[in-house]
Amino acid sequence: MDDNTLYVGAKDGMVIQMNLISQTTEHYQIHQDAVRAIKSHNNTLMTCGEDNRVIMTKLPSKKSQEYLKTDNFIQDVLIIKNTIYTAGFDGRILKKDL
């Protein structure tokens, strides 16, 4: 992860990695529905989406695994001192250690 890379989430669950210098893109199917937020932490992307899941994707291997599943879609994710906080569409805030 560097200052020349941008990650964008799409409605179809795709995450698009854009290199701002080389103008190249890579696409990763991570979620089954719209991606709501993307955060980076220690060479890992944490994404959340309308499929009610938080997914961890290791970089540069791009191996993904489900980190958290809820009964309502997750609008945002925040990482503070190795703790992940998620905000659900229903207003619930969940906290889980990394």
mmCIF file of C-alpha atoms in Angstrom:
data_model
loop_
_atom_site.group_PDB
_atom_site.id
_atom_site.type_symbol
_atom_site.label_atom_id
_atom_site.label_comp_id
_atom_site.label_asym_id
_atom_site.label_seq_id
_atom_site.Cartn_x
_atom_site.Cartn_y
_atom_site.Cartn_z
ATOM 1 C CA MET A 1 0.000 0.000 0.000
ATOM 2 C CA ASP A 2 1.411 3.329 -0.995
ATOM 3 C CA ASP A 3 0.376 6.866 -1.812
ATOM 4 C CA ASN A 4 0.131 5.980 -5.518
ATOM 5 C CA THR A 5 -2.608 3.360 -5.097
ATOM 6 C CA LEU A 6 -6.329 4.014 -4.828
ATOM 7 C CA TYR A 7 -9.010 1.419 -3.980
ATOM 8 C CA VAL A 8 -12.607 1.891 -5.073
ATOM 9 C CA GLY A 9 -15.638 -0.259 -4.259
ATOM 10 C CA ALA A 10 -18.402 -0.990 -6.744
ATOM 11 C CA LYS A 11 -22.090 -1.929 -6.606
ATOM 12 C CA ASP A 12 -21.378 -5.455 -7.858
ATOM 13 C CA GLY A 13 -19.008 -6.286 -4.949
ATOM 14 C CA MET A 14 -15.883 -5.603 -6.964
ATOM 15 C CA VAL A 15 -12.896 -3.711 -5.527
ATOM 16 C CA ILE A 16 -10.857 -1.842 -8.117
ATOM 17 C CA GLN A 17 -7.176 -1.123 -7.442
ATOM 18 C CA MET A 18 -5.885 1.862 -9.405
ATOM 19 C CA ASN A 19 -2.228 2.820 -9.721
ATOM 20 C CA LEU A 20 -2.153 6.581 -10.169
ATOM 21 C CA ILE A 21 1.343 6.628 -11.704
ATOM 22 C CA SER A 22 1.077 3.819 -14.265
ATOM 23 C CA GLN A 23 -2.667 4.370 -14.855
ATOM 24 C CA THR A 24 -3.300 0.615 -14.516
ATOM 25 C CA THR A 25 -6.190 -1.097 -12.767
ATOM 26 C CA GLU A 26 -6.840 -4.512 -11.248
ATOM 27 C CA HIS A 27 -10.268 -5.855 -10.266
ATOM 28 C CA TYR A 28 -11.042 -8.188 -7.347
ATOM 29 C CA GLN A 29 -14.412 -9.803 -6.679
ATOM 30 C CA ILE A 30 -14.599 -9.573 -2.891
ATOM 31 C CA HIS A 31 -18.273 -9.081 -1.946
ATOM 32 C CA GLN A 32 -21.560 -10.426 -3.277
ATOM 33 C CA ASP A 33 -23.224 -7.011 -3.138
ATOM 34 C CA ALA A 34 -22.251 -3.314 -3.046
ATOM 35 C CA VAL A 35 -19.025 -2.388 -1.271
ATOM 36 C CA ARG A 36 -19.767 0.344 1.288
ATOM 37 C CA ALA A 37 -16.292 1.119 2.707
ATOM 38 C CA ILE A 38 -12.625 0.197 2.325
ATOM 39 C CA LYS A 39 -9.882 0.717 4.905
ATOM 40 C CA SER A 40 -6.250 -0.387 4.823
ATOM 41 C CA HIS A 41 -4.279 -1.707 7.786
ATOM 42 C CA ASN A 42 -0.880 -3.458 7.794
ATOM 43 C CA ASN A 43 -0.973 -4.562 4.128
ATOM 44 C CA THR A 44 -4.563 -5.710 4.524
ATOM 45 C CA LEU A 45 -7.731 -4.285 3.014
ATOM 46 C CA MET A 46 -10.787 -4.368 5.251
ATOM 47 C CA THR A 47 -13.953 -4.002 3.216
ATOM 48 C CA CYS A 48 -17.579 -4.010 4.236
ATOM 49 C CA GLY A 49 -20.667 -4.291 2.154
ATOM 50 C CA GLU A 50 -24.354 -4.759 1.699
ATOM 51 C CA ASP A 51 -23.821 -8.535 1.828
ATOM 52 C CA ASN A 52 -23.578 -8.118 5.655
ATOM 53 C CA ARG A 53 -19.894 -9.056 5.751
ATOM 54 C CA VAL A 54 -16.508 -7.591 6.579
ATOM 55 C CA ILE A 55 -13.806 -9.178 4.418
ATOM 56 C CA MET A 56 -10.045 -9.090 5.037
ATOM 57 C CA THR A 57 -7.893 -9.211 1.904
ATOM 58 C CA LYS A 58 -4.136 -9.679 2.312
ATOM 59 C CA LEU A 59 -1.918 -7.734 -0.048
ATOM 60 C CA PRO A 60 -0.130 -8.415 -2.303
ATOM 61 C CA SER A 61 -1.435 -12.047 -2.371
ATOM 62 C CA LYS A 62 -5.084 -10.871 -2.619
ATOM 63 C CA LYS A 63 -6.274 -13.780 -0.489
ATOM 64 C CA SER A 64 -9.599 -12.915 1.104
ATOM 65 C CA GLN A 65 -11.403 -14.304 4.117
ATOM 66 C CA GLU A 66 -14.601 -13.390 5.894
ATOM 67 C CA TYR A 67 -13.810 -11.572 9.124
ATOM 68 C CA LEU A 68 -17.289 -10.755 10.412
ATOM 69 C CA LYS A 69 -20.885 -11.455 9.380
ATOM 70 C CA THR A 70 -23.940 -9.665 10.739
ATOM 71 C CA ASP A 71 -27.696 -9.768 10.182
ATOM 72 C CA ASN A 72 -27.751 -6.247 8.715
ATOM 73 C CA PHE A 73 -25.513 -4.630 6.138
ATOM 74 C CA ILE A 74 -22.422 -2.812 7.311
ATOM 75 C CA GLN A 75 -21.979 0.783 6.210
ATOM 76 C CA ASP A 76 -18.507 1.550 7.504
ATOM 77 C CA VAL A 77 -15.452 0.025 9.110
ATOM 78 C CA LEU A 78 -12.766 1.690 11.231
ATOM 79 C CA ILE A 79 -9.529 0.278 12.648
ATOM 80 C CA ILE A 80 -8.019 1.759 15.815
ATOM 81 C CA LYS A 81 -5.097 0.108 17.632
ATOM 82 C CA ASN A 82 -5.777 -3.411 16.287
ATOM 83 C CA THR A 83 -9.490 -3.190 17.044
ATOM 84 C CA ILE A 84 -12.084 -3.087 14.306
ATOM 85 C CA TYR A 85 -15.296 -1.114 14.701
ATOM 86 C CA THR A 86 -18.196 -1.540 12.296
ATOM 87 C CA ALA A 87 -21.316 0.580 11.844
ATOM 88 C CA GLY A 88 -24.412 -1.249 10.697
ATOM 89 C CA PHE A 89 -27.288 0.163 8.680
ATOM 90 C CA ASP A 90 -29.467 -0.459 11.741
ATOM 91 C CA GLY A 91 -27.258 1.849 13.857
ATOM 92 C CA ARG A 92 -25.426 -0.871 15.786
ATOM 93 C CA ILE A 93 -21.699 -0.433 16.404
ATOM 94 C CA LEU A 94 -19.744 -3.668 16.746
ATOM 95 C CA LYS A 95 -16.220 -4.031 18.108
ATOM 96 C CA LYS A 96 -13.836 -6.934 17.537
ATOM 97 C CA ASP A 97 -10.082 -7.371 18.103
ATOM 98 C CA LEU A 98 -7.948 -8.079 15.056
#
